[in-house]
C-alpha positions in Angstrom: 150.8 89.4 127.5 149.7 92.0 125.0 146.2 90.6 122.6 146.6 92.7 119.3 143.4 92.6 116.9 143.9 92.3 113.8 142.3 93.9 110.7 139.3 93.1 109.5 138.2 94.1 106.3 134.1 94.0 105.4 131.2 95.4 107.2 129.7 95.0 110.4 126.3 93.4 110.9 124.9 96.5 111.9 125.9 98.2 109.0 124.6 95.6 106.6 121.5 96.2 108.4 121.1 99.7 108.1 121.8 99.6 104.6 119.1 97.0 104.2 116.6 99.3 106.1 117.5 102.0 103.4 116.9 100.0 100.2 113.6 98.4 101.7 112.6 102.0 101.7 113.6 102.8 98.5 111.9 99.8 97.1 108.6 100.9 98.7 108.6 104.1 97.6 109.1 102.5 94.0 106.4 100.3 94.0 104.0 102.8 95.5 104.8 104.6 92.3 104.8 102.2 90.1 101.3 101.3 91.2 99.9 104.9 91.1 101.4 105.3 87.5 99.3 101.7 86.4 96.1 103.1 88.4 96.6 106.7 86.0 97.1 105.0 83.1 93.7 102.1 83.4 92.0 105.6 84.2 93.2 107.0 81.3 92.3 104.2 78.8 88.9 104.3 80.1 88.1 107.8 80.0 89.7 107.5 76.2 87.1 104.5 75.3 83.9 106.9 76.8 85.1 109.6 74.9 85.3 107.4 71.9 82.1 106.2 72.2 80.6 109.5 72.9 82.2 111.2 69.5 80.6 108.0 67.4 77.4 109.0 69.2 77.8 112.6 68.0 78.4 111.3 64.2 75.8 109.2 64.4 73.3 111.8 65.4 74.9 114.3 62.9 74.0 112.4 60.1 70.4 111.2 60.9 67.7 111.4 58.9 65.6 112.5 60.2 67.5 115.2 62.9 66.6 113.8 66.8 64.1 115.1 68.3 64.3 117.2 71.1 64.4 114.5 74.2 67.0 112.0 76.4 68.0 109.1 75.0 70.0 106.6 76.7 71.7 103.2 75.8 74.7 101.2 75.8 78.2 100.8 73.3 80.9 98.6 73.7 84.4 99.6 73.3 87.4 98.1 73.0 85.4 94.9 74.6 84.6 97.2 77.7 81.0 98.2 77.5 79.9 101.8 78.4 76.3 103.4 78.9 75.5 106.8 77.3 73.0 109.5 77.7 72.2 111.7 75.1 70.0 115.1 75.8 69.3 116.9 72.6 67.4 120.3 73.3 66.7 123.6 71.4 68.8 126.5 70.6 67.5 130.0 69.8 68.2 128.9 66.0 64.8 127.1 65.2 67.4 125.4 62.5 70.3 124.1 65.3 70.2 121.9 68.1 72.7 121.1 71.2 73.5 117.8 72.2 75.1 117.3 75.3 76.6 113.4 75.4 77.8 112.0 78.5 78.8 108.2 78.9 79.9 106.1 82.3 80.6 102.5 83.7 77.5 100.1 84.1 79.2 99.7 87.5 79.2 103.0 88.1 76.8 104.5 86.0 76.5 108.1 87.8 80.4 108.7 87.5 80.8 110.5 84.5 83.9 109.3 82.3 83.1 111.3 79.0 81.0 114.6 78.3 80.7 116.0 75.0 78.8 118.7 73.8 78.0 119.3 69.9 75.3 121.0 67.9 73.5 119.3 64.9 72.0 121.5 61.7 69.0 120.5 59.8 69.8 119.7 56.8 66.0 119.0 55.5 64.6 122.5 56.9 60.6 122.6 56.5 
């Protein structure tokens, strides 16, 4: 008595498990890349908003009358609904008609980590 084996079409259980393992690894790598891209976009947004805060503070200092004294100024500002801390350091330059201003911006929860730094120069519009 001879048993004949019929040709079956389809995949074996091992082939299906290997294919599922490959798909799982690929999806895991894709999710990791997506999470990293989301973190990068969030950090970029925060840095951009912090730079806008610094630019606003520089503009305020440039139009101030009288111009800011040699000192360190601190405050907070809200940009796009997010609160930031800023620090403006005004120092002298070799030319007494100009002053250097350095503005740093940080998030309130991490005040020692600068999100933005901007350096500008102020001219005295009312020389004495």
